[in-house]
């Protein structure tokens, strides 16, 4: 508890082109619930290097992402928005937690299996211990709640297991976090293959709407989205492509599935897809404009980056010192 409020932590990787899935599954919810919590939102650049990155591109993407958090509506005076790599306590706690995590647990992580298959030439130890760094991110801030999309649930479960294991040895050191899933949009699927999640690493760019896509591209991708031959607008698992589009439309407009079905009763898929495109563009185009406006103000952003790194560092180091003491590392000796 900080100032009578519970604590929230979440983060996003500055890798690849962010998709509408990242926005609807995570960022949008962050904005909705941020007033209720003390929030830490990290650009998790240390996670990004589990896959090879071009340095200049990584730096640029990290800054764009940090700016997007603010552009989406997170006030950086009230929410701690910072780069993970600016707070070295993340790496230090991750090392400690590595010693409280079992190989067998990490072997079961589906994201590791997927990424290892995709990057068979670079199955590095960081890719394997990635969930431990994620646990360190969350536990450093004693987060009560972690808003993520469904694909991160398994990582949240291992975080809880690690926290409970540590607490069972050393007492109540860590808050055991709860996951927060949005009501709609927790798993946005590919527009080209509704059995796969929309992903920034998808080889087919038509499967994903990127946050930086212009309106024409958004409209075109929605128009080309895979549906079915039924021709009737219903919200059903038997029509997964259509269901995904309805979910996107719901998440963008706040309407219920019933309202959407009624709105498009008797109308064709073409009309509906155009409406989905319009609804997505109505969110993304202003977001892009605000991002560009903020990005131009270098001094403002640099100030935010400096202040928030200090703020995050303060809380992170508080937990880290406590952990170091518990496990028996020698106390620091202060100057007399
Ligand atoms: P990342 O960067 O892959 O994704 C960021 C957030 O977007 C959500 N998301 C989706 N939601 C709905 N539908 C989709 N198609 C979709 N694709 C992505 C993700 O669930 C996530 O919430 N390991 C994390 C980053 C991370 C983290 C953390 C998150 C590192 N440390 C601590 C929370 C707490 C990741 O790679 O997310």
mmCIF file of C-alpha atoms in Angstrom, residues 5-211:
data_model
loop_
_atom_site.group_PDB
_atom_site.id
_atom_site.type_symbol
_atom_site.label_atom_id
_atom_site.label_comp_id
_atom_site.label_asym_id
_atom_site.label_seq_id
_atom_site.Cartn_x
_atom_site.Cartn_y
_atom_site.Cartn_z
ATOM 1 C CA UNK A 5 -3.737 2.768 -2.732
ATOM 2 C CA UNK A 6 -2.737 -0.668 -3.942
ATOM 3 C CA UNK A 7 0.146 -1.012 -6.369
ATOM 4 C CA UNK A 8 0.002 -1.953 -10.026
ATOM 5 C CA UNK A 9 2.873 -3.020 -12.263
ATOM 6 C CA UNK A 10 2.916 -3.769 -15.961
ATOM 7 C CA UNK A 11 5.252 -3.557 -18.901
ATOM 8 C CA UNK A 12 5.653 -3.983 -22.620
ATOM 9 C CA UNK A 13 8.565 -4.980 -24.763
ATOM 10 C CA UNK A 14 10.041 -2.422 -27.094
ATOM 11 C CA UNK A 15 10.453 -5.067 -29.761
ATOM 12 C CA UNK A 16 8.862 -5.122 -33.217
ATOM 13 C CA UNK A 17 5.887 -3.053 -34.188
ATOM 14 C CA UNK A 18 3.278 -2.826 -31.459
ATOM 15 C CA UNK A 19 -0.103 -4.185 -32.467
ATOM 16 C CA UNK A 20 -3.718 -3.449 -31.760
ATOM 17 C CA UNK A 21 -3.540 -6.547 -29.498
ATOM 18 C CA UNK A 22 -1.001 -4.782 -27.260
ATOM 19 C CA UNK A 23 -3.255 -1.751 -27.120
ATOM 20 C CA UNK A 24 -6.587 -3.476 -26.480
ATOM 21 C CA UNK A 25 -5.166 -6.250 -24.278
ATOM 22 C CA UNK A 26 -2.978 -4.013 -22.141
ATOM 23 C CA UNK A 27 -2.456 -0.288 -22.687
ATOM 24 C CA UNK A 28 -6.137 0.603 -22.909
ATOM 25 C CA UNK A 29 -6.850 -1.147 -19.593
ATOM 26 C CA UNK A 30 -3.886 0.524 -17.964
ATOM 27 C CA UNK A 31 -5.415 3.897 -18.711
ATOM 28 C CA UNK A 32 -8.848 2.839 -17.446
ATOM 29 C CA UNK A 33 -7.659 1.567 -14.068
ATOM 30 C CA UNK A 34 -4.623 3.756 -13.407
ATOM 31 C CA UNK A 35 -6.455 6.159 -11.064
ATOM 32 C CA UNK A 36 -7.281 3.355 -8.640
ATOM 33 C CA UNK A 37 -3.655 2.301 -8.094
ATOM 34 C CA UNK A 38 -0.114 3.489 -7.611
ATOM 35 C CA UNK A 39 1.149 2.499 -11.014
ATOM 36 C CA UNK A 40 4.511 1.496 -12.408
ATOM 37 C CA UNK A 41 4.605 1.096 -16.184
ATOM 38 C CA UNK A 42 7.910 -0.076 -17.545
ATOM 39 C CA UNK A 43 9.332 -0.201 -21.048
ATOM 40 C CA UNK A 44 10.969 -3.587 -20.568
ATOM 41 C CA UNK A 45 14.006 -3.138 -22.788
ATOM 42 C CA UNK A 46 16.009 -5.764 -20.875
ATOM 43 C CA UNK A 47 13.488 -8.389 -21.929
ATOM 44 C CA UNK A 48 13.887 -7.306 -25.549
ATOM 45 C CA UNK A 49 17.480 -8.493 -25.883
ATOM 46 C CA UNK A 50 16.552 -12.156 -25.455
ATOM 47 C CA UNK A 51 16.176 -11.829 -29.226
ATOM 48 C CA UNK A 52 18.922 -10.031 -31.197
ATOM 49 C CA UNK A 53 18.231 -6.316 -31.619
ATOM 50 C CA UNK A 54 19.795 -3.588 -33.696
ATOM 51 C CA UNK A 55 20.982 -1.054 -31.052
ATOM 52 C CA UNK A 56 19.752 2.104 -32.787
ATOM 53 C CA UNK A 57 16.371 0.532 -33.534
ATOM 54 C CA UNK A 58 15.942 -0.731 -29.980
ATOM 55 C CA UNK A 59 16.737 2.712 -28.556
ATOM 56 C CA UNK A 60 14.291 4.379 -30.943
ATOM 57 C CA UNK A 61 11.510 1.870 -30.320
ATOM 58 C CA UNK A 62 11.937 2.113 -26.564
ATOM 59 C CA UNK A 63 11.501 5.885 -26.712
ATOM 60 C CA UNK A 64 8.492 5.602 -29.018
ATOM 61 C CA UNK A 65 6.903 3.112 -26.644
ATOM 62 C CA UNK A 66 7.497 5.288 -23.597
ATOM 63 C CA UNK A 67 5.932 8.188 -25.468
ATOM 64 C CA UNK A 68 2.987 6.019 -26.490
ATOM 65 C CA UNK A 69 2.235 5.206 -22.844
ATOM 66 C CA UNK A 70 1.855 8.926 -22.200
ATOM 67 C CA UNK A 71 0.000 9.576 -25.470
ATOM 68 C CA UNK A 72 -2.526 6.864 -24.561
ATOM 69 C CA UNK A 73 -3.463 8.850 -21.466
ATOM 70 C CA UNK A 74 -1.121 7.798 -18.663
ATOM 71 C CA UNK A 75 -0.091 10.931 -16.817
ATOM 72 C CA UNK A 76 3.655 10.586 -16.125
ATOM 73 C CA UNK A 77 3.362 12.762 -13.025
ATOM 74 C CA UNK A 78 0.992 10.291 -11.426
ATOM 75 C CA UNK A 79 2.197 7.069 -13.021
ATOM 76 C CA UNK A 80 5.797 5.971 -12.869
ATOM 77 C CA UNK A 81 6.715 5.438 -16.528
ATOM 78 C CA UNK A 82 10.331 4.343 -16.961
ATOM 79 C CA UNK A 83 12.864 2.168 -18.763
ATOM 80 C CA UNK A 84 13.597 -1.151 -17.061
ATOM 81 C CA UNK A 85 17.313 -0.835 -17.912
ATOM 82 C CA UNK A 86 17.523 2.393 -15.892
ATOM 83 C CA UNK A 87 16.810 0.529 -12.656
ATOM 84 C CA UNK A 88 19.545 -2.045 -12.099
ATOM 85 C CA UNK A 89 17.626 -3.609 -9.192
ATOM 86 C CA UNK A 90 15.629 -5.554 -11.827
ATOM 87 C CA UNK A 91 18.733 -7.505 -12.843
ATOM 88 C CA UNK A 92 19.895 -7.944 -9.250
ATOM 89 C CA UNK A 93 16.618 -9.343 -8.000
ATOM 90 C CA UNK A 94 16.307 -11.527 -11.105
ATOM 91 C CA UNK A 95 19.614 -13.189 -10.197
ATOM 92 C CA UNK A 96 18.417 -13.909 -6.686
ATOM 93 C CA UNK A 97 15.086 -15.261 -7.919
ATOM 94 C CA UNK A 98 16.910 -17.476 -10.433
ATOM 95 C CA UNK A 99 18.117 -19.350 -7.405
ATOM 96 C CA UNK A 100 14.508 -19.914 -6.336
ATOM 97 C CA UNK A 101 13.197 -21.106 -9.694
ATOM 98 C CA UNK A 102 13.384 -24.642 -11.056
ATOM 99 C CA UNK A 103 14.489 -25.655 -14.533
ATOM 100 C CA UNK A 104 11.414 -27.878 -14.768
ATOM 101 C CA UNK A 105 9.108 -24.896 -14.218
ATOM 102 C CA UNK A 106 10.841 -22.843 -16.881
ATOM 103 C CA UNK A 107 10.807 -25.795 -19.282
ATOM 104 C CA UNK A 108 7.021 -25.755 -19.212
ATOM 105 C CA UNK A 109 6.672 -22.140 -20.381
ATOM 106 C CA UNK A 110 4.859 -22.122 -23.715
ATOM 107 C CA UNK A 111 6.315 -18.751 -24.717
ATOM 108 C CA UNK A 112 9.836 -20.175 -24.292
ATOM 109 C CA UNK A 113 8.950 -23.154 -26.448
ATOM 110 C CA UNK A 114 7.456 -20.909 -29.154
ATOM 111 C CA UNK A 115 10.353 -18.470 -29.159
ATOM 112 C CA UNK A 116 12.952 -21.242 -29.066
ATOM 113 C CA UNK A 117 11.314 -22.781 -32.124
ATOM 114 C CA UNK A 118 11.272 -19.410 -33.906
ATOM 115 C CA UNK A 119 14.879 -18.515 -33.019
ATOM 116 C CA UNK A 120 16.492 -21.952 -33.124
ATOM 117 C CA UNK A 121 19.906 -20.369 -33.844
ATOM 118 C CA UNK A 122 19.825 -18.306 -30.632
ATOM 119 C CA UNK A 123 18.273 -20.229 -27.750
ATOM 120 C CA UNK A 124 20.116 -18.227 -25.102
ATOM 121 C CA UNK A 125 19.903 -18.559 -21.321
ATOM 122 C CA UNK A 126 18.102 -15.187 -21.130
ATOM 123 C CA UNK A 127 15.274 -16.533 -23.248
ATOM 124 C CA UNK A 128 14.968 -19.444 -20.836
ATOM 125 C CA UNK A 129 15.044 -17.360 -17.639
ATOM 126 C CA UNK A 130 12.910 -14.566 -19.104
ATOM 127 C CA UNK A 131 9.982 -15.312 -16.727
ATOM 128 C CA UNK A 132 12.308 -14.843 -13.740
ATOM 129 C CA UNK A 133 13.180 -11.323 -14.850
ATOM 130 C CA UNK A 134 9.472 -10.724 -15.266
ATOM 131 C CA UNK A 135 8.867 -11.969 -11.723
ATOM 132 C CA UNK A 136 11.588 -9.601 -10.498
ATOM 133 C CA UNK A 137 9.889 -6.675 -12.310
ATOM 134 C CA UNK A 138 6.624 -7.327 -10.547
ATOM 135 C CA UNK A 139 7.888 -8.319 -7.094
ATOM 136 C CA UNK A 140 10.314 -5.389 -6.790
ATOM 137 C CA UNK A 141 7.370 -2.994 -6.585
ATOM 138 C CA UNK A 142 5.292 -5.241 -4.327
ATOM 139 C CA UNK A 143 2.579 -5.104 -6.989
ATOM 140 C CA UNK A 144 -0.909 -6.213 -5.959
ATOM 141 C CA UNK A 145 -2.200 -6.338 -9.502
ATOM 142 C CA UNK A 146 -0.728 -6.882 -12.968
ATOM 143 C CA UNK A 147 -2.885 -6.041 -15.994
ATOM 144 C CA UNK A 148 -1.864 -8.152 -19.007
ATOM 145 C CA UNK A 149 -3.354 -10.054 -21.924
ATOM 146 C CA UNK A 150 -4.130 -13.775 -21.683
ATOM 147 C CA UNK A 151 -0.800 -14.767 -23.265
ATOM 148 C CA UNK A 152 1.048 -13.602 -20.126
ATOM 149 C CA UNK A 153 -1.045 -15.636 -17.654
ATOM 150 C CA UNK A 154 1.468 -18.466 -17.396
ATOM 151 C CA UNK A 155 4.224 -15.965 -16.543
ATOM 152 C CA UNK A 156 2.012 -14.498 -13.834
ATOM 153 C CA UNK A 157 1.451 -17.945 -12.370
ATOM 154 C CA UNK A 158 5.172 -18.644 -12.118
ATOM 155 C CA UNK A 159 5.666 -15.195 -10.551
ATOM 156 C CA UNK A 160 3.149 -16.100 -7.878
ATOM 157 C CA UNK A 161 4.835 -19.472 -7.308
ATOM 158 C CA UNK A 162 8.262 -17.857 -6.937
ATOM 159 C CA UNK A 163 6.896 -15.228 -4.522
ATOM 160 C CA UNK A 164 5.145 -17.842 -2.393
ATOM 161 C CA UNK A 165 8.214 -20.075 -2.364
ATOM 162 C CA UNK A 166 10.424 -17.200 -1.234
ATOM 163 C CA UNK A 167 7.915 -16.103 1.404
ATOM 164 C CA UNK A 168 7.626 -19.615 2.761
ATOM 165 C CA UNK A 169 11.367 -19.576 3.511
ATOM 166 C CA UNK A 170 11.889 -15.977 4.645
ATOM 167 C CA UNK A 171 8.514 -14.693 5.834
ATOM 168 C CA UNK A 172 6.188 -12.231 4.107
ATOM 169 C CA UNK A 173 8.733 -10.439 1.924
ATOM 170 C CA UNK A 174 6.799 -10.218 -1.350
ATOM 171 C CA UNK A 175 3.219 -9.308 -2.132
ATOM 172 C CA UNK A 176 1.740 -12.143 -4.181
ATOM 173 C CA UNK A 177 0.253 -10.413 -7.237
ATOM 174 C CA UNK A 178 -3.114 -10.969 -8.883
ATOM 175 C CA UNK A 179 -3.601 -10.864 -12.625
ATOM 176 C CA UNK A 180 -6.013 -8.313 -14.106
ATOM 177 C CA UNK A 181 -7.641 -9.208 -17.420
ATOM 178 C CA UNK A 182 -9.809 -6.769 -19.329
ATOM 179 C CA UNK A 183 -13.405 -7.844 -20.013
ATOM 180 C CA UNK A 184 -12.914 -7.572 -23.769
ATOM 181 C CA UNK A 185 -9.746 -7.729 -25.823
ATOM 182 C CA UNK A 186 -7.603 -9.920 -23.531
ATOM 183 C CA UNK A 187 -6.800 -12.056 -26.555
ATOM 184 C CA UNK A 188 -7.044 -10.371 -29.942
ATOM 185 C CA UNK A 189 -6.484 -12.860 -32.748
ATOM 186 C CA UNK A 190 -4.742 -12.532 -36.113
ATOM 187 C CA UNK A 191 -6.940 -11.056 -38.843
ATOM 188 C CA UNK A 192 -5.611 -13.680 -41.251
ATOM 189 C CA UNK A 193 -5.714 -16.716 -38.952
ATOM 190 C CA UNK A 194 -8.155 -16.409 -36.043
ATOM 191 C CA UNK A 195 -6.643 -19.483 -34.379
ATOM 192 C CA UNK A 196 -3.421 -17.513 -33.661
ATOM 193 C CA UNK A 197 -3.033 -14.434 -31.468
ATOM 194 C CA UNK A 198 -2.313 -11.123 -33.169
ATOM 195 C CA UNK A 199 1.431 -10.772 -32.765
ATOM 196 C CA UNK A 200 4.165 -8.309 -33.641
ATOM 197 C CA UNK A 201 6.318 -11.187 -34.846
ATOM 198 C CA UNK A 202 3.734 -12.507 -37.325
ATOM 199 C CA UNK A 203 5.336 -12.845 -40.767
ATOM 200 C CA UNK A 204 2.111 -11.856 -42.495
ATOM 201 C CA UNK A 205 1.669 -8.092 -41.913
ATOM 202 C CA UNK A 206 -2.011 -8.347 -42.894
ATOM 203 C CA UNK A 207 -2.669 -10.434 -39.793
ATOM 204 C CA UNK A 208 -1.896 -7.532 -37.457
ATOM 205 C CA UNK A 209 -2.980 -3.931 -37.237
ATOM 206 C CA UNK A 210 0.061 -1.997 -36.065
ATOM 207 C CA UNK A 211 -0.386 0.968 -33.766
#
